[in-house]
Amino acid sequence: MLDHGAAPPSTDAPAAGGPRPGRGLMRRKPVEALVAEGGQGEGGSLKRSLGMWQLTMISIGATLGTGIFIVLGENIPKAGPAITLSFVIAGLTALFSALSYAELAGTIPVAGSSYSYAYATLGEFIAWICGWCLIIEYGVSVSAVAVGWGQYLNELLDGTIGVTLPDALSAPPGAGGYFNLPALIVVLLAMVFLLGGARESARANTIMVGVKIAALVLFCVIGFMGFKSGNYSDFMPLGTAGVSGAASSLFFSYIGFDAASTAGEEAKNPKRDLPRAIMLSLVIVTALYVLVAVVAVGARPWKQFEGSEAVLSDIMKDVTGQSFWATLLAACAVIAIASVVLTVLYGQTRILFAMSRDGLVPKVFAKVSPRTGTPVANTVIVSVFCGVLAAAVPLGELANATSIGTLFAFALVNVAVVVLRCTRRDMPRTFRVPLGWVIPILGFLSCGYLMWNLPGVTWKYFGYWMAAGLVIYFGYGYRRSRLATASQK
């Protein structure tokens, strides 16, 4: 789906006369300016070192992890055997948005992901809201994933040396403990990898992704030996409401397929490789999710998933009657979930890098080390914040907060595709969403549908988060953004 043509001169220049209420909120950053700034930071530049395969592994690494190893067990009691439909609904929602991401990533290959896409199409205020939602998607999801890592670490310790960490040190307040030390440790380990450089981090992630895919295939092979078709006799015991509710929560499992778009300024050939990486990663992840869910419910009655944490390991232990396979899977899960922390943390630092370069957050987030080509201070600040959050907040609240922020950002991406097609019709695109505006509109509506099905308490916390974001924007970013200062000269 190629679209060639010369791009017309940009009409998105900042308005003269300085930022005025209303008008300043709509100022847009020209696409050409976004692309021209690619890689540039304070004191150094990001290095273009990632190919298509590495970008695909980044997206798979950011997606495939806690959603299937942990959140699966929490959501089967909501939908019963129809959990497979919940995965399909969440996957279709992700697919619609993935197509929109692929078009924009090939057109505007920059580090800010949907934040930058919104800045070029919907204006600075909407871009800020999108960026603020991405902080939930990436920053908070790092914390949520880190919480799940500790659960499988305990399973591994129990299966190897017969010792587990006490709840006081392996669970956050409200979940039976005081401080989740493993969650903090895995975030800090990911920070060390990221400080070494994007290429080195990508290599480590590729190895970990291979391990986690092998672990899930192993689970399916062993779990199928205990498959009982009778477990599907009452396929939808909780009705469509249960399927929809589980789908809204399971959307957390798909968060991360857009991670490749945050690497737009470190990709060797971003216009060609980013769309391919996004779509390929989503296809692989969805196929694995549905297969694992089918096998899991076939091997264990759905009512027995209530209260189970390391659910895949438990099923392997039940089927084989041996702890070895469960321990092996727990070891793979520890590695798999660590790769999610690594890649999602990477995405968060690159989004803040782009926002800082635009002046919407402090300059410290855009400072790049000339030696490693990485935003060092940015990485350390984000890692410490996410680590402390993971150690102090239960997984369930983090997962739901992540889902609503991501769905909101995805909805804006679908709108951005339509707007850019209207305002910059002749801009070269290496990929186009099929069926015209139909897919972006379906993507927008499906995101709204899943948001509607999230619990009221999630909406309440989301409202608090957005209110805090507005205070920061109008107190700092509105007048300090580069477009605002440029218009005042």
Short mmCIF file of C-alpha atoms in Angstrom, two decimals:
data_model
loop_
_atom_site.label_atom_id
_atom_site.label_comp_id
_atom_site.label_asym_id
_atom_site.label_seq_id
_atom_site.Cartn_x
_atom_site.Cartn_y
_atom_site.Cartn_z
CA MET A 1 0.00 0.00 0.00
CA LEU A 2 2.35 2.63 -1.26
CA ASP A 3 1.49 6.28 -1.67
CA HIS A 4 4.05 8.43 -3.41
CA GLY A 5 3.92 12.12 -3.96
CA ALA A 6 5.56 15.36 -3.04
CA ALA A 7 4.62 16.88 0.28
CA PRO A 8 3.29 20.45 0.05
CA PRO A 9 4.80 23.20 2.15
CA SER A 10 3.74 22.98 5.77
CA THR A 11 0.89 25.20 6.92
CA ASP A 12 1.37 24.32 10.55
CA ALA A 13 3.71 27.13 11.56
CA PRO A 14 3.07 28.62 15.00
CA ALA A 15 0.74 31.56 15.11
CA ALA A 16 2.29 34.98 15.47
CA GLY A 17 1.70 37.10 18.54
CA GLY A 18 2.45 34.52 21.20
CA PRO A 19 0.22 31.92 22.78
CA ARG A 20 -3.33 33.17 23.31
CA PRO A 21 -6.05 31.26 25.16
CA GLY A 22 -7.72 28.84 22.79
CA ARG A 23 -5.51 29.54 19.79
CA GLY A 24 -2.31 28.53 21.59
CA LEU A 25 -3.85 25.20 22.53
CA MET A 26 -4.27 24.32 18.85
CA ARG A 27 -0.75 25.15 17.66
CA ARG A 28 0.68 22.28 15.67
CA LYS A 29 4.24 21.21 15.04
CA PRO A 30 4.98 20.71 11.33
CA VAL A 31 5.65 17.13 10.27
CA GLU A 32 8.82 18.25 8.53
CA ALA A 33 10.11 19.80 11.77
CA LEU A 34 9.39 16.63 13.72
CA VAL A 35 11.27 14.47 11.24
CA ALA A 36 14.18 16.92 10.88
CA GLU A 37 14.78 16.87 14.64
CA GLY A 38 15.04 13.09 14.66
CA GLY A 39 17.65 11.88 17.13
CA GLN A 40 18.71 15.32 18.32
CA GLY A 41 18.91 15.87 22.06
CA GLU A 42 20.60 18.13 24.58
CA GLY A 43 24.36 17.57 24.31
CA GLY A 44 24.21 14.55 21.99
CA SER A 45 22.17 12.48 19.56
CA LEU A 46 20.46 9.11 19.61
CA LYS A 47 22.16 6.45 17.45
CA ARG A 48 20.40 4.77 14.52
CA SER A 49 21.30 1.12 15.12
CA LEU A 50 18.05 -0.90 15.03
CA GLY A 51 16.85 -3.02 12.10
CA MET A 52 13.39 -4.43 11.37
CA TRP A 53 13.93 -7.67 13.31
CA GLN A 54 15.15 -5.80 16.39
CA LEU A 55 12.18 -3.43 16.19
CA THR A 56 9.80 -6.39 15.99
CA MET A 57 11.44 -7.95 19.03
CA ILE A 58 11.06 -4.67 20.91
CA SER A 59 7.31 -4.70 20.26
CA ILE A 60 6.97 -8.38 21.15
CA GLY A 61 9.17 -7.88 24.18
CA ALA A 62 6.99 -5.01 25.40
CA THR A 63 3.75 -6.90 24.79
CA LEU A 64 4.26 -10.57 25.58
CA GLY A 65 4.63 -11.00 29.32
CA THR A 66 2.51 -10.25 32.36
CA GLY A 67 -0.68 -10.14 30.28
CA ILE A 68 -0.51 -13.89 29.59
CA PHE A 69 1.53 -15.08 32.57
CA ILE A 70 -0.46 -13.22 35.25
CA VAL A 71 -3.52 -11.30 34.03
CA LEU A 72 -4.92 -14.36 32.23
CA GLY A 73 -5.61 -16.08 35.55
CA GLU A 74 -7.27 -12.97 36.97
CA ASN A 75 -9.69 -12.60 34.04
CA ILE A 76 -10.82 -16.17 33.34
CA PRO A 77 -13.21 -16.00 36.36
CA LYS A 78 -14.81 -12.94 34.72
CA ALA A 79 -15.58 -14.56 31.36
CA GLY A 80 -15.27 -18.32 31.85
CA PRO A 81 -14.22 -20.40 28.82
CA ALA A 82 -15.25 -17.43 26.63
CA ILE A 83 -11.99 -15.79 27.68
CA THR A 84 -10.81 -16.68 24.17
CA LEU A 85 -13.46 -14.32 22.78
CA SER A 86 -12.27 -11.65 25.18
CA PHE A 87 -8.76 -12.00 23.77
CA VAL A 88 -10.13 -11.76 20.23
CA ILE A 89 -12.13 -8.60 21.03
CA ALA A 90 -9.13 -6.97 22.69
CA GLY A 91 -6.94 -8.12 19.80
CA LEU A 92 -9.27 -6.64 17.17
CA THR A 93 -9.23 -3.34 19.03
CA ALA A 94 -5.46 -3.46 19.05
CA LEU A 95 -5.43 -4.40 15.34
CA PHE A 96 -7.48 -1.37 14.27
CA SER A 97 -5.16 0.92 16.19
CA ALA A 98 -2.06 -0.98 15.02
CA LEU A 99 -2.98 -0.24 11.40
CA SER A 100 -3.25 3.44 12.24
CA TYR A 101 0.04 3.32 14.12
CA ALA A 102 1.69 1.65 11.13
CA GLU A 103 0.59 4.43 8.76
CA LEU A 104 1.71 7.22 11.08
CA ALA A 105 4.96 5.50 12.06
CA GLY A 106 5.94 5.23 8.42
CA THR A 107 4.98 8.86 7.79
CA ILE A 108 6.30 10.50 10.98
CA PRO A 109 9.12 8.20 12.19
CA VAL A 110 10.01 9.93 15.48
CA ALA A 111 10.53 8.91 19.11
CA GLY A 112 7.35 10.41 20.54
CA SER A 113 4.96 7.79 19.13
CA SER A 114 1.31 8.90 19.34
CA TYR A 115 2.27 12.04 21.26
CA SER A 116 4.20 13.31 18.22
CA TYR A 117 1.47 12.19 15.82
CA ALA A 118 -1.08 14.19 17.82
CA TYR A 119 1.25 17.23 17.91
CA ALA A 120 1.41 17.27 14.12
CA THR A 121 -2.33 16.82 13.57
CA LEU A 122 -4.50 17.71 16.58
CA GLY A 123 -2.54 20.48 18.26
CA GLU A 124 -0.38 20.92 21.33
CA PHE A 125 -3.09 20.55 23.97
CA ILE A 126 -4.32 17.22 22.62
CA ALA A 127 -0.69 16.15 22.17
CA TRP A 128 -0.04 16.86 25.83
CA ILE A 129 -3.09 14.83 26.88
CA CYS A 130 -1.87 11.99 24.65
CA GLY A 131 1.64 12.19 26.10
CA TRP A 132 0.22 12.23 29.61
CA CYS A 133 -1.77 9.08 28.78
CA LEU A 134 1.37 7.46 27.39
CA ILE A 135 3.03 7.98 30.75
CA ILE A 136 0.29 5.73 32.15
CA GLU A 137 0.70 3.27 29.28
CA TYR A 138 4.45 2.96 29.57
CA GLY A 139 5.50 4.22 32.97
CA VAL A 140 2.69 2.68 34.99
CA SER A 141 2.67 -0.55 32.98
CA VAL A 142 6.36 -1.01 33.82
CA SER A 143 5.30 -0.99 37.46
CA ALA A 144 2.40 -3.38 36.84
CA VAL A 145 4.63 -5.83 34.98
CA ALA A 146 7.29 -5.64 37.68
CA VAL A 147 4.70 -6.67 40.28
CA GLY A 148 3.93 -9.82 38.26
CA TRP A 149 7.64 -10.60 37.97
CA GLY A 150 7.90 -11.03 41.73
CA GLN A 151 5.14 -13.64 41.75
CA TYR A 152 6.98 -15.90 39.30
CA LEU A 153 10.27 -15.29 41.07
CA ASN A 154 8.76 -16.78 44.21
CA GLU A 155 7.51 -19.74 42.18
CA LEU A 156 11.03 -20.27 40.84
CA LEU A 157 12.66 -20.00 44.27
CA ASP A 158 10.16 -22.44 45.72
CA GLY A 159 10.79 -24.99 42.96
CA THR A 160 14.58 -24.78 43.10
CA ILE A 161 15.66 -24.17 46.68
CA GLY A 162 12.36 -24.54 48.54
CA VAL A 163 12.39 -20.98 49.83
CA THR A 164 10.12 -18.04 49.03
CA LEU A 165 10.35 -14.39 49.89
CA PRO A 166 8.05 -13.36 52.74
CA ASP A 167 4.91 -11.43 51.81
CA ALA A 168 6.23 -8.43 53.69
CA LEU A 169 9.01 -8.06 51.10
CA SER A 170 7.29 -9.43 47.98
CA ALA A 171 3.89 -7.74 48.00
CA PRO A 172 2.83 -4.09 48.14
CA PRO A 173 0.61 -2.51 50.80
CA GLY A 174 -2.97 -3.65 50.37
CA ALA A 175 -1.87 -7.00 48.94
CA GLY A 176 -0.53 -8.56 52.12
CA GLY A 177 2.89 -6.93 52.31
CA TYR A 178 4.79 -3.75 52.99
CA PHE A 179 7.17 -3.40 50.05
CA ASN A 180 7.59 -5.38 46.81
CA LEU A 181 11.35 -5.67 46.71
CA PRO A 182 11.57 -7.94 43.60
CA ALA A 183 9.54 -5.42 41.60
CA LEU A 184 11.99 -2.68 42.44
CA ILE A 185 14.98 -4.90 41.65
CA VAL A 186 13.80 -5.89 38.14
CA VAL A 187 13.19 -2.24 37.20
CA LEU A 188 16.67 -1.25 38.36
CA LEU A 189 18.21 -4.16 36.41
CA ALA A 190 16.41 -2.98 33.26
CA MET A 191 17.77 0.50 33.91
CA VAL A 192 21.33 -0.84 33.88
CA PHE A 193 20.77 -2.48 30.48
CA LEU A 194 19.26 0.69 29.00
CA LEU A 195 22.13 2.83 30.17
CA GLY A 196 24.45 0.65 28.08
CA GLY A 197 22.84 1.75 24.80
CA ALA A 198 19.90 0.91 22.51
CA ARG A 199 21.74 -1.75 20.46
CA GLU A 200 22.96 -3.61 23.55
CA SER A 201 19.49 -3.47 25.12
CA ALA A 202 17.92 -4.75 21.89
CA ARG A 203 20.29 -7.73 21.80
CA ALA A 204 19.43 -8.70 25.37
CA ASN A 205 15.73 -8.28 24.62
CA THR A 206 15.90 -10.50 21.54
CA ILE A 207 17.34 -13.35 23.61
CA MET A 208 14.67 -12.91 26.29
CA VAL A 209 11.88 -12.82 23.70
CA GLY A 210 13.10 -16.12 22.28
CA VAL A 211 12.98 -17.63 25.76
CA LYS A 212 9.43 -16.47 26.46
CA ILE A 213 8.06 -17.71 23.13
CA ALA A 214 9.67 -21.08 23.76
CA ALA A 215 8.13 -21.15 27.24
CA LEU A 216 4.62 -20.53 25.93
CA VAL A 217 4.97 -23.14 23.21
CA LEU A 218 6.17 -25.60 25.88
CA PHE A 219 3.13 -24.78 28.02
CA CYS A 220 0.79 -25.44 25.09
CA VAL A 221 2.41 -28.80 24.34
CA ILE A 222 2.23 -30.01 27.95
CA GLY A 223 -1.11 -28.37 28.74
CA PHE A 224 -2.73 -30.04 25.74
CA MET A 225 -2.00 -33.43 27.29
CA GLY A 226 -4.46 -32.54 30.06
CA PHE A 227 -7.04 -30.98 27.72
CA LYS A 228 -10.68 -31.86 28.56
CA SER A 229 -13.34 -30.74 26.10
CA GLY A 230 -15.92 -30.82 28.91
CA ASN A 231 -14.35 -27.66 30.34
CA TYR A 232 -15.94 -25.83 27.40
CA SER A 233 -19.45 -27.26 27.86
CA ASP A 234 -20.73 -23.99 29.39
CA PHE A 235 -18.89 -21.63 27.09
CA MET A 236 -20.27 -18.25 28.22
CA PRO A 237 -21.48 -18.71 31.82
CA LEU A 238 -21.30 -15.01 32.68
CA GLY A 239 -22.81 -13.69 29.47
CA THR A 240 -21.64 -10.98 27.13
CA ALA A 241 -21.05 -8.59 30.03
CA GLY A 242 -18.41 -10.93 31.40
CA VAL A 243 -16.75 -11.26 27.99
CA SER A 244 -16.70 -7.47 27.50
CA GLY A 245 -15.43 -6.78 31.01
CA ALA A 246 -12.63 -9.30 30.63
CA ALA A 247 -11.75 -7.89 27.20
CA SER A 248 -11.36 -4.41 28.70
CA SER A 249 -8.96 -5.71 31.32
CA LEU A 250 -7.17 -8.03 28.89
CA PHE A 251 -6.41 -5.10 26.62
CA PHE A 252 -3.56 -4.62 29.09
CA SER A 253 -2.08 -7.75 27.49
CA TYR A 254 -1.73 -5.97 24.15
CA ILE A 255 -0.13 -2.85 25.50
CA GLY A 256 3.32 -2.53 24.00
CA PHE A 257 2.81 -3.47 20.33
CA ASP A 258 3.35 0.22 19.60
CA ALA A 259 6.73 0.19 21.36
CA ALA A 260 8.54 0.00 18.04
CA SER A 261 7.13 3.43 17.18
CA THR A 262 9.03 4.94 20.12
CA ALA A 263 12.27 3.77 18.46
CA GLY A 264 11.66 5.85 15.35
CA GLU A 265 14.79 7.92 15.89
CA GLU A 266 17.04 4.90 16.50
CA ALA A 267 15.85 2.77 13.56
CA LYS A 268 18.08 2.42 10.52
CA ASN A 269 15.21 2.60 8.03
CA PRO A 270 12.18 3.75 10.05
CA LYS A 271 9.77 4.52 7.21
CA ARG A 272 10.06 0.96 5.89
CA ASP A 273 10.68 -1.04 9.05
CA LEU A 274 8.37 0.53 11.66
CA PRO A 275 5.05 -0.41 9.97
CA ARG A 276 6.29 -3.95 9.34
CA ALA A 277 7.51 -4.40 12.92
CA ILE A 278 4.25 -3.15 14.43
CA MET A 279 2.02 -5.43 12.37
CA LEU A 280 4.23 -8.52 12.59
CA SER A 281 4.55 -8.27 16.36
CA LEU A 282 0.78 -7.97 16.85
CA VAL A 283 0.07 -11.03 14.69
CA ILE A 284 2.59 -13.17 16.60
CA VAL A 285 1.37 -12.02 20.02
CA THR A 286 -2.33 -12.49 19.25
CA ALA A 287 -1.80 -16.01 17.94
CA LEU A 288 0.11 -16.98 21.09
CA TYR A 289 -2.47 -15.41 23.42
CA VAL A 290 -5.44 -17.21 21.90
CA LEU A 291 -3.60 -20.55 21.78
CA VAL A 292 -2.47 -20.32 25.41
CA ALA A 293 -5.96 -19.30 26.59
CA VAL A 294 -7.58 -22.24 24.74
CA VAL A 295 -5.13 -24.72 26.27
CA ALA A 296 -5.34 -23.22 29.77
CA VAL A 297 -9.13 -23.48 30.01
CA GLY A 298 -9.07 -26.92 28.43
CA ALA A 299 -6.64 -28.13 31.08
CA ARG A 300 -8.38 -26.63 34.12
CA PRO A 301 -12.08 -25.84 34.85
CA TRP A 302 -12.57 -22.08 34.69
CA LYS A 303 -13.88 -21.79 38.26
CA GLN A 304 -10.57 -23.09 39.62
CA PHE A 305 -8.64 -20.06 38.33
CA GLU A 306 -9.93 -17.84 41.13
CA GLY A 307 -7.07 -16.71 43.38
CA SER A 308 -4.36 -18.37 41.28
CA GLU A 309 -1.27 -16.24 40.63
CA ALA A 310 1.35 -18.20 38.66
CA VAL A 311 -1.43 -19.92 36.76
CA LEU A 312 0.54 -21.42 33.87
CA SER A 313 3.07 -23.02 36.18
CA ASP A 314 0.25 -24.44 38.31
CA ILE A 315 -1.39 -26.04 35.26
CA MET A 316 1.86 -27.66 34.16
CA LYS A 317 2.34 -29.05 37.65
CA ASP A 318 -1.23 -30.45 37.69
CA VAL A 319 -0.93 -32.04 34.24
CA THR A 320 2.46 -33.69 34.73
CA GLY A 321 2.30 -34.31 38.46
CA GLN A 322 5.89 -33.06 38.63
CA SER A 323 7.27 -29.76 39.81
CA PHE A 324 10.14 -29.72 37.30
CA TRP A 325 8.12 -28.40 34.35
CA ALA A 326 6.39 -25.81 36.48
CA THR A 327 9.74 -24.64 37.78
CA LEU A 328 11.13 -24.46 34.27
CA LEU A 329 8.19 -22.37 33.13
CA ALA A 330 8.59 -20.09 36.15
CA ALA A 331 12.24 -19.56 35.19
CA CYS A 332 11.21 -18.66 31.65
CA ALA A 333 8.50 -16.35 32.98
CA VAL A 334 11.03 -14.52 35.13
CA ILE A 335 13.10 -13.85 32.00
CA ALA A 336 10.03 -13.09 29.86
CA ILE A 337 8.54 -10.53 32.21
CA ALA A 338 11.94 -8.90 32.68
CA SER A 339 12.04 -8.27 28.93
CA VAL A 340 8.70 -6.45 29.15
CA VAL A 341 10.09 -4.21 31.87
CA LEU A 342 13.16 -3.51 29.72
CA THR A 343 11.32 -2.61 26.50
CA VAL A 344 8.44 -0.69 28.06
CA LEU A 345 10.86 1.31 30.19
CA TYR A 346 12.75 2.06 26.99
CA GLY A 347 9.56 3.35 25.36
CA GLN A 348 8.75 5.63 28.29
CA THR A 349 12.16 7.27 28.26
CA ARG A 350 11.91 7.98 24.51
CA ILE A 351 8.46 9.55 24.84
CA LEU A 352 9.66 11.86 27.61
CA PHE A 353 12.71 12.59 25.46
CA ALA A 354 10.43 13.87 22.67
CA MET A 355 8.23 15.86 25.06
CA SER A 356 11.28 17.44 26.64
CA ARG A 357 12.73 18.40 23.27
CA ASP A 358 9.45 20.20 22.56
CA GLY A 359 9.72 22.08 25.85
CA LEU A 360 6.66 20.52 27.49
CA VAL A 361 8.66 18.85 30.28
CA PRO A 362 12.05 19.84 31.77
CA LYS A 363 15.15 19.73 29.56
CA VAL A 364 16.81 17.09 31.74
CA PHE A 365 14.75 14.41 29.96
CA ALA A 366 16.29 15.34 26.58
CA LYS A 367 19.95 15.24 27.64
CA VAL A 368 21.84 12.54 25.73
CA SER A 369 25.19 11.02 26.63
CA PRO A 370 27.65 11.54 23.73
CA ARG A 371 29.36 8.26 24.66
CA THR A 372 26.40 5.85 24.75
CA GLY A 373 23.82 7.83 22.76
CA THR A 374 21.23 7.34 25.52
CA PRO A 375 19.27 9.80 27.69
CA VAL A 376 20.99 8.89 30.97
CA ALA A 377 19.28 11.23 33.45
CA ASN A 378 15.91 10.48 31.84
CA THR A 379 16.45 6.73 32.23
CA VAL A 380 17.49 6.98 35.88
CA ILE A 381 14.61 9.27 36.87
CA VAL A 382 11.97 7.15 35.13
CA SER A 383 13.41 3.89 36.49
CA VAL A 384 13.43 5.06 40.10
CA PHE A 385 9.88 6.39 39.80
CA CYS A 386 8.54 3.19 38.22
CA GLY A 387 10.43 0.99 40.66
CA VAL A 388 9.01 2.74 43.71
CA LEU A 389 5.51 2.68 42.21
CA ALA A 390 5.80 -1.06 41.54
CA ALA A 391 6.94 -1.68 45.09
CA ALA A 392 4.04 0.22 46.65
CA VAL A 393 0.90 -0.33 44.49
CA PRO A 394 -1.05 -3.61 43.85
CA LEU A 395 -1.10 -5.08 40.31
CA GLY A 396 -4.86 -4.89 39.72
CA GLU A 397 -5.14 -1.13 40.07
CA LEU A 398 -2.02 -0.59 37.97
CA ALA A 399 -3.28 -2.82 35.15
CA ASN A 400 -6.65 -1.08 34.87
CA ALA A 401 -5.07 2.38 35.02
CA THR A 402 -2.70 1.36 32.25
CA SER A 403 -5.53 0.08 30.06
CA ILE A 404 -7.60 3.25 30.21
CA GLY A 405 -4.65 5.51 29.47
CA THR A 406 -3.59 3.36 26.53
CA LEU A 407 -7.08 3.13 25.06
CA PHE A 408 -7.39 6.91 25.20
CA ALA A 409 -4.05 7.37 23.42
CA PHE A 410 -4.95 4.74 20.80
CA ALA A 411 -8.26 6.48 20.12
CA LEU A 412 -6.37 9.71 19.41
CA VAL A 413 -4.04 7.90 16.99
CA ASN A 414 -7.03 6.77 14.94
CA VAL A 415 -8.29 10.35 14.82
CA ALA A 416 -4.81 11.58 13.83
CA VAL A 417 -4.79 9.31 10.75
CA VAL A 418 -8.02 10.85 9.49
CA VAL A 419 -6.87 14.41 10.19
CA LEU A 420 -3.49 13.94 8.49
CA ARG A 421 -5.16 12.45 5.42
CA CYS A 422 -7.38 15.53 5.19
CA THR A 423 -4.67 18.13 5.82
CA ARG A 424 -1.68 16.48 4.09
CA ARG A 425 -3.18 14.30 1.38
CA ASP A 426 -0.09 14.27 -0.84
CA MET A 427 2.43 13.44 1.89
CA PRO A 428 4.46 10.29 1.02
CA ARG A 429 3.28 7.27 3.01
CA THR A 430 5.06 3.93 3.05
CA PHE A 431 1.90 2.27 4.41
CA ARG A 432 -1.77 3.19 4.24
CA VAL A 433 -4.58 1.85 6.41
CA PRO A 434 -6.94 -0.10 4.11
CA LEU A 435 -10.61 0.78 3.54
CA GLY A 436 -10.11 4.52 3.81
CA TRP A 437 -11.55 5.99 7.00
CA VAL A 438 -13.44 2.83 7.98
CA ILE A 439 -10.62 1.19 9.98
CA PRO A 440 -9.62 4.36 11.94
CA ILE A 441 -13.28 5.00 12.81
CA LEU A 442 -13.71 1.37 13.95
CA GLY A 443 -10.50 1.73 15.95
CA PHE A 444 -11.78 4.85 17.68
CA LEU A 445 -15.17 3.30 18.48
CA SER A 446 -13.69 0.02 19.75
CA CYS A 447 -11.32 1.89 22.07
CA GLY A 448 -14.26 3.86 23.41
CA TYR A 449 -16.25 0.65 23.92
CA LEU A 450 -13.52 -1.00 25.98
CA MET A 451 -13.00 2.17 28.02
CA TRP A 452 -16.74 2.23 28.78
CA ASN A 453 -16.52 -1.29 30.24
CA LEU A 454 -13.74 -0.47 32.70
CA PRO A 455 -14.72 -0.14 36.39
CA GLY A 456 -15.90 3.20 37.76
CA VAL A 457 -12.98 3.35 40.18
CA THR A 458 -10.60 3.21 37.20
CA TRP A 459 -12.36 6.19 35.65
CA LYS A 460 -12.08 8.04 38.95
CA TYR A 461 -8.31 7.53 39.13
CA PHE A 462 -8.03 8.42 35.44
CA GLY A 463 -9.84 11.68 36.17
CA TYR A 464 -7.40 12.48 38.96
CA TRP A 465 -4.47 11.69 36.66
CA MET A 466 -5.78 13.92 33.88
CA ALA A 467 -6.47 16.77 36.33
CA ALA A 468 -2.85 16.56 37.54
CA GLY A 469 -1.69 16.60 33.92
CA LEU A 470 -3.67 19.76 33.15
CA VAL A 471 -2.16 21.52 36.15
CA ILE A 472 1.35 20.65 34.95
CA TYR A 473 0.62 21.66 31.36
CA PHE A 474 -0.87 25.07 32.14
CA GLY A 475 1.63 25.68 34.92
CA TYR A 476 4.72 24.69 32.89
CA GLY A 477 4.39 23.41 29.33
CA TYR A 478 1.90 25.90 27.86
CA ARG A 479 4.29 28.83 27.96
CA ARG A 480 7.59 26.95 27.89
CA SER A 481 6.92 24.86 24.79
CA ARG A 482 9.23 25.59 21.87
CA LEU A 483 6.31 26.63 19.69
CA ALA A 484 5.20 29.14 22.32
CA THR A 485 8.66 30.67 22.76
CA ALA A 486 9.22 30.75 18.98
CA SER A 487 5.99 32.70 18.48
CA GLN A 488 7.09 35.31 21.02
CA LYS A 489 10.33 36.18 19.17
#
